[in-house]
Short mmCIF file of C-alpha atoms in Angstrom, two decimals:
data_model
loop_
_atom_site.label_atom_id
_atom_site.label_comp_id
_atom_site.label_asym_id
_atom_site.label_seq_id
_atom_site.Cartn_x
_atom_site.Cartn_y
_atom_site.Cartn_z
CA UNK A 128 10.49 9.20 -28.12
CA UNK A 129 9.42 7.44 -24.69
CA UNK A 130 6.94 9.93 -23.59
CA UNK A 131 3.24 7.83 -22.58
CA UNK A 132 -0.64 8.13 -23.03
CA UNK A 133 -2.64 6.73 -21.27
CA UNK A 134 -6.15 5.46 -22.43
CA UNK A 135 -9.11 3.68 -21.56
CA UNK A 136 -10.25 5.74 -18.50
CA UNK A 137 -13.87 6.13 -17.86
CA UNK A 138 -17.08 5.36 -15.24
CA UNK A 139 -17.79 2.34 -14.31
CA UNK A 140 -19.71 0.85 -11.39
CA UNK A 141 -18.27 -1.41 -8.27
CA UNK A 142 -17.54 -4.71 -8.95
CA UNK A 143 -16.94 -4.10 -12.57
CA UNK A 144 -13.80 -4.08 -14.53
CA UNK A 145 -11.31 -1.33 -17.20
CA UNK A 146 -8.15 -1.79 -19.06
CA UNK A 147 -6.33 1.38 -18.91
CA UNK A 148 -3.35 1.25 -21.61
CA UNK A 149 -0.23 2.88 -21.86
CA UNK A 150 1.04 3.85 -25.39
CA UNK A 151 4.34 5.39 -26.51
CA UNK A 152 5.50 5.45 -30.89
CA UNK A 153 9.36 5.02 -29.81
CA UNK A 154 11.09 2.08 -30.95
CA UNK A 155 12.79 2.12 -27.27
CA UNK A 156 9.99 1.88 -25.31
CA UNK A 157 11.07 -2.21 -24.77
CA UNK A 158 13.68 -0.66 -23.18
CA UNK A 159 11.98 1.18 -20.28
CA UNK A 160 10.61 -0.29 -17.14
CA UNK A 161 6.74 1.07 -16.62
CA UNK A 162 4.90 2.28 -13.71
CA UNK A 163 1.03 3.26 -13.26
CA UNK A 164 0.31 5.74 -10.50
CA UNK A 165 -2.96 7.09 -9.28
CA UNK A 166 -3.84 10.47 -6.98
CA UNK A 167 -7.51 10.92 -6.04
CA UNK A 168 -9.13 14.20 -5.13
CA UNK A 169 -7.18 15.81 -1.78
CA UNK A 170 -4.95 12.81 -1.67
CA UNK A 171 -0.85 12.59 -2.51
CA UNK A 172 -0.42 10.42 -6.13
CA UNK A 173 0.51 6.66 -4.70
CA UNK A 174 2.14 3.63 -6.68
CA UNK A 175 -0.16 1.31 -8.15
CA UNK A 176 2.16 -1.64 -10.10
CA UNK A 177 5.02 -1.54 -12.08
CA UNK A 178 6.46 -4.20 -14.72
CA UNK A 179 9.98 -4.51 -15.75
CA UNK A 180 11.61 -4.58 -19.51
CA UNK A 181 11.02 -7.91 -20.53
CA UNK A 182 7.83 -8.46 -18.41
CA UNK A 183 8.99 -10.78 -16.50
CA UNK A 184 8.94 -9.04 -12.86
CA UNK A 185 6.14 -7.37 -11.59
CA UNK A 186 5.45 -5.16 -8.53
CA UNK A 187 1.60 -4.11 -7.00
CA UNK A 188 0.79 -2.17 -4.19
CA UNK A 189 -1.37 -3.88 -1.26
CA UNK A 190 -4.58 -2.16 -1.96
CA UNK A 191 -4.55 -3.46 -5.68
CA UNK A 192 -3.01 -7.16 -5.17
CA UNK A 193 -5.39 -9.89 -6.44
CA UNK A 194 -7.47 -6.84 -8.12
CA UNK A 195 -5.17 -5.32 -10.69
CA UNK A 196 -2.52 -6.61 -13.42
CA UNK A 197 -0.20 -5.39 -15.27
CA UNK A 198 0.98 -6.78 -18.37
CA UNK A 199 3.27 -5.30 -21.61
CA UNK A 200 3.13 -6.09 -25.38
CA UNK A 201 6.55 -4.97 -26.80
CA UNK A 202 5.40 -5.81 -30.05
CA UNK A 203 2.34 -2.82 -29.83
CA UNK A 204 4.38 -0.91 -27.62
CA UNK A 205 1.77 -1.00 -24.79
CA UNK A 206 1.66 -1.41 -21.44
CA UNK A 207 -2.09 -2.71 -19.98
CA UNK A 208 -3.84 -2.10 -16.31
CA UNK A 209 -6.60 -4.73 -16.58
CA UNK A 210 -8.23 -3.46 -13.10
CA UNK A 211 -11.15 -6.13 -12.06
CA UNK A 212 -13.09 -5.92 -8.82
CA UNK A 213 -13.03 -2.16 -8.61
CA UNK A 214 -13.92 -0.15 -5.68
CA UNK A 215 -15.25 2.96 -5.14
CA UNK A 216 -11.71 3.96 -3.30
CA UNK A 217 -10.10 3.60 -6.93
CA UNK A 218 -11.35 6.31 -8.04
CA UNK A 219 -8.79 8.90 -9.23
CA UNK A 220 -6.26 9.73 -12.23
CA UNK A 221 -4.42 7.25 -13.16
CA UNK A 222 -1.23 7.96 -14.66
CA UNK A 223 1.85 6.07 -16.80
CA UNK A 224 5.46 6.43 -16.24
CA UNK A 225 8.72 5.18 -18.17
CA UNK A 226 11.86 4.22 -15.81
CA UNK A 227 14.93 2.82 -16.80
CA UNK A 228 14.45 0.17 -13.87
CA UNK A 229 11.47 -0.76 -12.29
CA UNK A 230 10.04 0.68 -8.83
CA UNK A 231 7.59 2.10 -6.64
CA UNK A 232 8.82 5.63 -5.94
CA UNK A 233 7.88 8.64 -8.27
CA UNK A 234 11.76 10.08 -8.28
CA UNK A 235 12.57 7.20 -10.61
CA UNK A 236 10.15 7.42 -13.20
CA UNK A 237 11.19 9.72 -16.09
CA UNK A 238 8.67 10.80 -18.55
CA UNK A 239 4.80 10.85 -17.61
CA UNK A 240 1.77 10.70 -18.78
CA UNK A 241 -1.02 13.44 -18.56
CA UNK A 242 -3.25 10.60 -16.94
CA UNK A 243 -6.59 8.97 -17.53
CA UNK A 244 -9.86 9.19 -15.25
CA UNK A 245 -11.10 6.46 -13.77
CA UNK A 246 -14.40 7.22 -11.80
CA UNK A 247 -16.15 3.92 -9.95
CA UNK A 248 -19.75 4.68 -8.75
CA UNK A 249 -21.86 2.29 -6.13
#
């Protein structure tokens, strides 16, 4: 079972900092290539960052460069957002995706998560 949750959504206010995680019980989840995602109200869902297998390659999109990483713990089975410097223009769902090679377009991820809030005031 590869299937994702996400966690550690929630309000916080500009400038500040969350970790989101990504969680799955399969033993094959080492396996998988993981990508977070986020669509805000009236907008289409856009890639966010992506890390490979082993954790050695990652991928970010320009808006969160500098701002957001992404890091894995095969051991736990996680996958972490640690998302500093946030802006009112994150806010949205953010959601987790398993692929069986890392990327930045939706058509290659294969089992999502039902996504996490993330809600940045001024």
């Amino acid at each position: 079972q590869v299937q994702p949750v996400e966690s550690g959504g929630g309000l916080v206010q500009a400038g500040g900092s969350l970790r989101l995680s990504c969680a799955a019980s399969g033993r094959a989840f080492s396996r998988y290539a993981v990508g977070w995602f986020r669509q805000a109200p009236g907008k289409e869902r856009e890639f966010v960052a992506a890390i490979d297998w082993s954790g050695g390659s990652t991928l970010y999109a320009d808006s969160v460069k500098g701002r957001f990483t992404i890091s894995r713990d095969n051991v736990k089975n996680t996958v972490y957002l640690q998302m500093n410097s946030l802006k009112r223009e994150d806010t949205a769902v953010y959601y987790c995706a398993t692929s069986s090679t890392g990327s930045r377009y939706e058509g290659e991820y294969d089992y999502w998560g039902q996504g996490t809030q993330v809600t940045v005031s001024s």
